[in-house]
Amino acid sequence: MGLSTLTLVGMLWTPGQAAPDIHPFNQAKMEIPIRYDPAKKNEIRDLLLFVSRNRNESWEQYAVAKPETDTVFSFTSPGDGEYWFQMVIVDKQGRRDPVDLKRTPAALKVLIDTKSPLVNITSIDRVGDDVSLAWEVQEANPDWSK
């Protein structure tokens, strides 16, 4: 199975911008487009992808990209769950933007859910023309709109 691309709004990777909501995604592998102000490309040394699995409590660096060669970050989740992402731009002098990820809203929030719901029919009863059906559904991340 190949990588899927998660396409979002162009402002996604502007440091300090907040993501609108959590985006559901049903694959463990994705490509996240790298977006920044192209006028500042010559000032950038590195682009760092950080990931939080605990809703901004802590962040870990996941990948490094170069503005001259890279256009996406490839991400593979170690398991289902909620992942928050933020890109840090490192300039040629080593300064980071944003400096403090805990004080910056996540640029992207994704809920990775690769497991299908389990449906178990617990009983079927027929009385005349009426049928009564009972079931249980096990789903870690239900989408109530569906």
PDB file of N, CA, C and O in Angstrom, residues 90-143:
ATOM      1  N   VAL A  90      13.864  26.449  11.035  1.00  0.00           N
ATOM      2  CA  VAL A  90      15.155  26.837  11.598  1.00  0.00           C
ATOM      3  C   VAL A  90      15.871  27.671  10.546  1.00  0.00           C
ATOM      4  O   VAL A  90      16.097  27.211   9.422  1.00  0.00           O
ATOM      5  N   ASP A  91      16.210  28.922  10.924  1.00  0.00           N
ATOM      6  CA  ASP A  91      16.879  29.783   9.945  1.00  0.00           C
ATOM      7  C   ASP A  91      18.377  29.499   9.917  1.00  0.00           C
ATOM      8  O   ASP A  91      18.882  28.665  10.666  1.00  0.00           O
ATOM      9  N   LYS A  92      19.097  30.186   9.040  1.00  0.00           N
ATOM     10  CA  LYS A  92      20.546  29.950   8.849  1.00  0.00           C
ATOM     11  C   LYS A  92      21.350  30.288  10.107  1.00  0.00           C
ATOM     12  O   LYS A  92      22.457  29.799  10.279  1.00  0.00           O
ATOM     13  N   GLN A  93      20.789  31.106  11.007  1.00  0.00           N
ATOM     14  CA  GLN A  93      21.470  31.439  12.266  1.00  0.00           C
ATOM     15  C   GLN A  93      21.099  30.469  13.386  1.00  0.00           C
ATOM     16  O   GLN A  93      21.551  30.615  14.510  1.00  0.00           O
ATOM     17  N   GLY A  94      20.242  29.495  13.111  1.00  0.00           N
ATOM     18  CA  GLY A  94      19.858  28.508  14.118  1.00  0.00           C
ATOM     19  C   GLY A  94      18.652  28.903  14.952  1.00  0.00           C
ATOM     20  O   GLY A  94      18.281  28.191  15.884  1.00  0.00           O
ATOM     21  N   ARG A  95      18.013  30.032  14.642  1.00  0.00           N
ATOM     22  CA  ARG A  95      16.818  30.459  15.372  1.00  0.00           C
ATOM     23  C   ARG A  95      15.621  29.642  14.906  1.00  0.00           C
ATOM     24  O   ARG A  95      15.481  29.347  13.718  1.00  0.00           O
ATOM     25  N   ARG A  96      14.758  29.299  15.856  1.00  0.00           N
ATOM     26  CA  ARG A  96      13.580  28.484  15.571  1.00  0.00           C
ATOM     27  C   ARG A  96      12.304  29.320  15.626  1.00  0.00           C
ATOM     28  O   ARG A  96      12.172  30.192  16.467  1.00  0.00           O
ATOM     29  N   ASP A  97      11.394  28.984  14.721  1.00  0.00           N
ATOM     30  CA  ASP A  97      10.080  29.622  14.704  1.00  0.00           C
ATOM     31  C   ASP A  97       9.045  28.530  14.448  1.00  0.00           C
ATOM     32  O   ASP A  97       9.083  27.904  13.391  1.00  0.00           O
ATOM     33  N   PRO A  98       8.155  28.277  15.385  1.00  0.00           N
ATOM     34  CA  PRO A  98       8.022  28.896  16.699  1.00  0.00           C
ATOM     35  C   PRO A  98       9.077  28.365  17.675  1.00  0.00           C
ATOM     36  O   PRO A  98       9.604  27.274  17.505  1.00  0.00           O
ATOM     37  N   VAL A  99       9.327  29.155  18.700  1.00  0.00           N
ATOM     38  CA  VAL A  99      10.332  28.807  19.705  1.00  0.00           C
ATOM     39  C   VAL A  99       9.773  27.798  20.701  1.00  0.00           C
ATOM     40  O   VAL A  99      10.439  26.832  21.054  1.00  0.00           O
ATOM     41  N   ASP A 100       8.542  28.001  21.163  1.00  0.00           N
ATOM     42  CA  ASP A 100       7.937  27.153  22.190  1.00  0.00           C
ATOM     43  C   ASP A 100       6.669  26.499  21.637  1.00  0.00           C
ATOM     44  O   ASP A 100       5.643  27.148  21.479  1.00  0.00           O
ATOM     45  N   LEU A 101       6.750  25.208  21.348  1.00  0.00           N
ATOM     46  CA  LEU A 101       5.607  24.504  20.765  1.00  0.00           C
ATOM     47  C   LEU A 101       4.413  24.423  21.708  1.00  0.00           C
ATOM     48  O   LEU A 101       3.276  24.390  21.260  1.00  0.00           O
ATOM     49  N   LYS A 102       4.649  24.405  23.006  1.00  0.00           N
ATOM     50  CA  LYS A 102       3.540  24.329  23.961  1.00  0.00           C
ATOM     51  C   LYS A 102       2.708  25.612  23.974  1.00  0.00           C
ATOM     52  O   LYS A 102       1.563  25.605  24.387  1.00  0.00           O
ATOM     53  N   ARG A 103       3.275  26.695  23.511  1.00  0.00           N
ATOM     54  CA  ARG A 103       2.559  27.972  23.467  1.00  0.00           C
ATOM     55  C   ARG A 103       2.023  28.284  22.069  1.00  0.00           C
ATOM     56  O   ARG A 103       1.474  29.354  21.853  1.00  0.00           O
ATOM     57  N   THR A 104       2.196  27.328  21.155  1.00  0.00           N
ATOM     58  CA  THR A 104       1.762  27.521  19.765  1.00  0.00           C
ATOM     59  C   THR A 104       0.703  26.486  19.424  1.00  0.00           C
ATOM     60  O   THR A 104       0.917  25.295  19.654  1.00  0.00           O
ATOM     61  N   PRO A 105      -0.442  26.898  18.897  1.00  0.00           N
ATOM     62  CA  PRO A 105      -1.459  25.911  18.520  1.00  0.00           C
ATOM     63  C   PRO A 105      -0.922  24.953  17.461  1.00  0.00           C
ATOM     64  O   PRO A 105      -0.152  25.358  16.583  1.00  0.00           O
ATOM     65  N   ALA A 106      -1.309  23.703  17.551  1.00  0.00           N
ATOM     66  CA  ALA A 106      -0.893  22.711  16.567  1.00  0.00           C
ATOM     67  C   ALA A 106      -1.375  23.133  15.176  1.00  0.00           C
ATOM     68  O   ALA A 106      -2.487  23.626  15.020  1.00  0.00           O
ATOM     69  N   ALA A 107      -0.533  22.916  14.170  1.00  0.00           N
ATOM     70  CA  ALA A 107      -0.895  23.265  12.801  1.00  0.00           C
ATOM     71  C   ALA A 107      -1.828  22.233  12.194  1.00  0.00           C
ATOM     72  O   ALA A 107      -2.609  22.537  11.308  1.00  0.00           O
ATOM     73  N   LEU A 108      -1.739  21.003  12.685  1.00  0.00           N
ATOM     74  CA  LEU A 108      -2.540  19.912  12.144  1.00  0.00           C
ATOM     75  C   LEU A 108      -2.823  18.919  13.257  1.00  0.00           C
ATOM     76  O   LEU A 108      -1.928  18.570  14.024  1.00  0.00           O
ATOM     77  N   LYS A 109      -4.087  18.493  13.331  1.00  0.00           N
ATOM     78  CA  LYS A 109      -4.499  17.468  14.298  1.00  0.00           C
ATOM     79  C   LYS A 109      -5.174  16.350  13.518  1.00  0.00           C
ATOM     80  O   LYS A 109      -6.104  16.608  12.755  1.00  0.00           O
ATOM     81  N   VAL A 110      -4.690  15.134  13.707  1.00  0.00           N
ATOM     82  CA  VAL A 110      -5.191  13.997  12.946  1.00  0.00           C
ATOM     83  C   VAL A 110      -5.572  12.877  13.908  1.00  0.00           C
ATOM     84  O   VAL A 110      -4.871  12.620  14.879  1.00  0.00           O
ATOM     85  N   LEU A 111      -6.701  12.238  13.623  1.00  0.00           N
ATOM     86  CA  LEU A 111      -7.091  11.029  14.340  1.00  0.00           C
ATOM     87  C   LEU A 111      -6.893   9.868  13.378  1.00  0.00           C
ATOM     88  O   LEU A 111      -7.606   9.757  12.392  1.00  0.00           O
ATOM     89  N   ILE A 112      -5.898   9.045  13.652  1.00  0.00           N
ATOM     90  CA  ILE A 112      -5.639   7.882  12.813  1.00  0.00           C
ATOM     91  C   ILE A 112      -6.436   6.718  13.389  1.00  0.00           C
ATOM     92  O   ILE A 112      -6.290   6.365  14.559  1.00  0.00           O
ATOM     93  N   ASP A 113      -7.288   6.171  12.542  1.00  0.00           N
ATOM     94  CA  ASP A 113      -8.159   5.057  12.936  1.00  0.00           C
ATOM     95  C   ASP A 113      -8.166   4.048  11.794  1.00  0.00           C
ATOM     96  O   ASP A 113      -8.905   4.209  10.829  1.00  0.00           O
ATOM     97  N   THR A 114      -7.332   3.041  11.900  1.00  0.00           N
ATOM     98  CA  THR A 114      -7.190   2.057  10.825  1.00  0.00           C
ATOM     99  C   THR A 114      -8.051   0.816  11.036  1.00  0.00           C
ATOM    100  O   THR A 114      -8.114  -0.039  10.161  1.00  0.00           O
ATOM    101  N   LYS A 115      -8.707   0.732  12.186  1.00  0.00           N
ATOM    102  CA  LYS A 115      -9.493  -0.464  12.497  1.00  0.00           C
ATOM    103  C   LYS A 115     -10.975  -0.239  12.202  1.00  0.00           C
ATOM    104  O   LYS A 115     -11.561   0.744  12.619  1.00  0.00           O
ATOM    105  N   SER A 116     -11.568  -1.191  11.486  1.00  0.00           N
ATOM    106  CA  SER A 116     -13.005  -1.126  11.194  1.00  0.00           C
ATOM    107  C   SER A 116     -13.798  -1.474  12.446  1.00  0.00           C
ATOM    108  O   SER A 116     -13.324  -2.235  13.295  1.00  0.00           O
ATOM    109  N   PRO A 117     -15.022  -0.950  12.552  1.00  0.00           N
ATOM    110  CA  PRO A 117     -15.864  -1.304  13.705  1.00  0.00           C
ATOM    111  C   PRO A 117     -16.200  -2.795  13.699  1.00  0.00           C
ATOM    112  O   PRO A 117     -16.325  -3.407  12.638  1.00  0.00           O
ATOM    113  N   LEU A 118     -16.333  -3.363  14.881  1.00  0.00           N
ATOM    114  CA  LEU A 118     -16.799  -4.739  15.021  1.00  0.00           C
ATOM    115  C   LEU A 118     -18.278  -4.704  15.381  1.00  0.00           C
ATOM    116  O   LEU A 118     -18.673  -4.065  16.355  1.00  0.00           O
ATOM    117  N   VAL A 119     -19.085  -5.398  14.578  1.00  0.00           N
ATOM    118  CA  VAL A 119     -20.527  -5.447  14.811  1.00  0.00           C
ATOM    119  C   VAL A 119     -20.896  -6.873  15.170  1.00  0.00           C
ATOM    120  O   VAL A 119     -20.548  -7.815  14.462  1.00  0.00           O
ATOM    121  N   ASN A 120     -21.593  -7.031  16.294  1.00  0.00           N
ATOM    122  CA  ASN A 120     -22.003  -8.343  16.769  1.00  0.00           C
ATOM    123  C   ASN A 120     -23.520  -8.328  16.981  1.00  0.00           C
ATOM    124  O   ASN A 120     -24.026  -7.555  17.796  1.00  0.00           O
ATOM    125  N   ILE A 121     -24.224  -9.176  16.228  1.00  0.00           N
ATOM    126  CA  ILE A 121     -25.670  -9.288  16.416  1.00  0.00           C
ATOM    127  C   ILE A 121     -25.891 -10.171  17.635  1.00  0.00           C
ATOM    128  O   ILE A 121     -25.444 -11.311  17.686  1.00  0.00           O
ATOM    129  N   THR A 122     -26.567  -9.608  18.631  1.00  0.00           N
ATOM    130  CA  THR A 122     -26.749 -10.340  19.887  1.00  0.00           C
ATOM    131  C   THR A 122     -28.062 -11.108  19.943  1.00  0.00           C
ATOM    132  O   THR A 122     -28.155 -12.098  20.660  1.00  0.00           O
ATOM    133  N   SER A 123     -29.074 -10.654  19.200  1.00  0.00           N
ATOM    134  CA  SER A 123     -30.327 -11.424  19.176  1.00  0.00           C
ATOM    135  C   SER A 123     -31.186 -11.001  17.994  1.00  0.00           C
ATOM    136  O   SER A 123     -31.142  -9.855  17.557  1.00  0.00           O
ATOM    137  N   ILE A 124     -31.938 -11.975  17.494  1.00  0.00           N
ATOM    138  CA  ILE A 124     -32.938 -11.731  16.447  1.00  0.00           C
ATOM    139  C   ILE A 124     -34.197 -12.469  16.885  1.00  0.00           C
ATOM    140  O   ILE A 124     -34.162 -13.669  17.166  1.00  0.00           O
ATOM    141  N   ASP A 125     -35.283 -11.745  16.991  1.00  0.00           N
ATOM    142  CA  ASP A 125     -36.564 -12.345  17.379  1.00  0.00           C
ATOM    143  C   ASP A 125     -37.611 -11.970  16.342  1.00  0.00           C
ATOM    144  O   ASP A 125     -37.661 -10.834  15.866  1.00  0.00           O
ATOM    145  N   ARG A 126     -38.449 -12.946  16.031  1.00  0.00           N
ATOM    146  CA  ARG A 126     -39.543 -12.692  15.098  1.00  0.00           C
ATOM    147  C   ARG A 126     -40.851 -13.047  15.783  1.00  0.00           C
ATOM    148  O   ARG A 126     -41.023 -14.143  16.307  1.00  0.00           O
ATOM    149  N   VAL A 127     -41.753 -12.096  15.748  1.00  0.00           N
ATOM    150  CA  VAL A 127     -43.093 -12.318  16.268  1.00  0.00           C
ATOM    151  C   VAL A 127     -44.047 -11.892  15.158  1.00  0.00           C
ATOM    152  O   VAL A 127     -44.215 -10.708  14.883  1.00  0.00           O
ATOM    153  N   GLY A 128     -44.633 -12.870  14.497  1.00  0.00           N
ATOM    154  CA  GLY A 128     -45.506 -12.580  13.348  1.00  0.00           C
ATOM    155  C   GLY A 128     -44.702 -11.947  12.234  1.00  0.00           C
ATOM    156  O   GLY A 128     -43.680 -12.477  11.804  1.00  0.00           O
ATOM    157  N   ASP A 129     -45.144 -10.761  11.794  1.00  0.00           N
ATOM    158  CA  ASP A 129     -44.430 -10.053  10.730  1.00  0.00           C
ATOM    159  C   ASP A 129     -43.352  -9.105  11.265  1.00  0.00           C
ATOM    160  O   ASP A 129     -42.629  -8.486  10.487  1.00  0.00           O
ATOM    161  N   ASP A 130     -43.259  -8.966  12.578  1.00  0.00           N
ATOM    162  CA  ASP A 130     -42.283  -8.055  13.180  1.00  0.00           C
ATOM    163  C   ASP A 130     -40.985  -8.789  13.499  1.00  0.00           C
ATOM    164  O   ASP A 130     -40.992  -9.918  13.982  1.00  0.00           O
ATOM    165  N   VAL A 131     -39.879  -8.117  13.226  1.00  0.00           N
ATOM    166  CA  VAL A 131     -38.559  -8.657  13.551  1.00  0.00           C
ATOM    167  C   VAL A 131     -37.870  -7.667  14.484  1.00  0.00           C
ATOM    168  O   VAL A 131     -37.852  -6.460  14.240  1.00  0.00           O
ATOM    169  N   SER A 132     -37.322  -8.194  15.549  1.00  0.00           N
ATOM    170  CA  SER A 132     -36.584  -7.383  16.515  1.00  0.00           C
ATOM    171  C   SER A 132     -35.122  -7.819  16.449  1.00  0.00           C
ATOM    172  O   SER A 132     -34.814  -9.002  16.525  1.00  0.00           O
ATOM    173  N   LEU A 133     -34.245  -6.842  16.321  1.00  0.00           N
ATOM    174  CA  LEU A 133     -32.822  -7.121  16.171  1.00  0.00           C
ATOM    175  C   LEU A 133     -32.066  -6.309  17.208  1.00  0.00           C
ATOM    176  O   LEU A 133     -32.322  -5.124  17.398  1.00  0.00           O
ATOM    177  N   ALA A 134     -31.114  -6.936  17.885  1.00  0.00           N
ATOM    178  CA  ALA A 134     -30.245  -6.233  18.841  1.00  0.00           C
ATOM    179  C   ALA A 134     -28.798  -6.472  18.434  1.00  0.00           C
ATOM    180  O   ALA A 134     -28.449  -7.554  17.961  1.00  0.00           O
ATOM    181  N   TRP A 135     -27.968  -5.442  18.602  1.00  0.00           N
ATOM    182  CA  TRP A 135     -26.567  -5.590  18.217  1.00  0.00           C
ATOM    183  C   TRP A 135     -25.677  -4.771  19.132  1.00  0.00           C
ATOM    184  O   TRP A 135     -26.129  -3.890  19.849  1.00  0.00           O
ATOM    185  N   GLU A 136     -24.389  -5.084  19.088  1.00  0.00           N
ATOM    186  CA  GLU A 136     -23.352  -4.337  19.790  1.00  0.00           C
ATOM    187  C   GLU A 136     -22.323  -3.907  18.753  1.00  0.00           C
ATOM    188  O   GLU A 136     -22.017  -4.655  17.832  1.00  0.00           O
ATOM    189  N   VAL A 137     -21.823  -2.714  18.921  1.00  0.00           N
ATOM    190  CA  VAL A 137     -20.770  -2.210  18.040  1.00  0.00           C
ATOM    191  C   VAL A 137     -19.588  -1.815  18.911  1.00  0.00           C
ATOM    192  O   VAL A 137     -19.748  -1.115  19.909  1.00  0.00           O
ATOM    193  N   GLN A 138     -18.411  -2.299  18.536  1.00  0.00           N
ATOM    194  CA  GLN A 138     -17.179  -1.909  19.209  1.00  0.00           C
ATOM    195  C   GLN A 138     -16.371  -1.054  18.250  1.00  0.00           C
ATOM    196  O   GLN A 138     -15.998  -1.489  17.171  1.00  0.00           O
ATOM    197  N   GLU A 139     -16.151   0.198  18.650  1.00  0.00           N
ATOM    198  CA  GLU A 139     -15.429   1.150  17.811  1.00  0.00           C
ATOM    199  C   GLU A 139     -14.737   2.142  18.727  1.00  0.00           C
ATOM    200  O   GLU A 139     -15.399   2.841  19.505  1.00  0.00           O
ATOM    201  N   ALA A 140     -13.417   2.199  18.641  1.00  0.00           N
ATOM    202  CA  ALA A 140     -12.651   3.092  19.507  1.00  0.00           C
ATOM    203  C   ALA A 140     -12.895   4.561  19.193  1.00  0.00           C
ATOM    204  O   ALA A 140     -12.867   5.401  20.086  1.00  0.00           O
ATOM    205  N   ASN A 141     -13.142   4.885  17.934  1.00  0.00           N
ATOM    206  CA  ASN A 141     -13.304   6.274  17.512  1.00  0.00           C
ATOM    207  C   ASN A 141     -14.538   6.417  16.623  1.00  0.00           C
ATOM    208  O   ASN A 141     -14.419   6.625  15.422  1.00  0.00           O
ATOM    209  N   PRO A 142     -15.724   6.324  17.201  1.00  0.00           N
ATOM    210  CA  PRO A 142     -16.930   6.364  16.367  1.00  0.00           C
ATOM    211  C   PRO A 142     -17.135   7.722  15.699  1.00  0.00           C
ATOM    212  O   PRO A 142     -16.825   8.753  16.284  1.00  0.00           O
ATOM    213  N   ASP A 143     -17.635   7.667  14.475  1.00  0.00           N
ATOM    214  CA  ASP A 143     -18.022   8.883  13.768  1.00  0.00           C
ATOM    215  C   ASP A 143     -19.547   8.917  13.820  1.00  0.00           C
ATOM    216  O   ASP A 143     -20.229   8.283  13.035  1.00  0.00           O
TER     217      ASP A 143
END
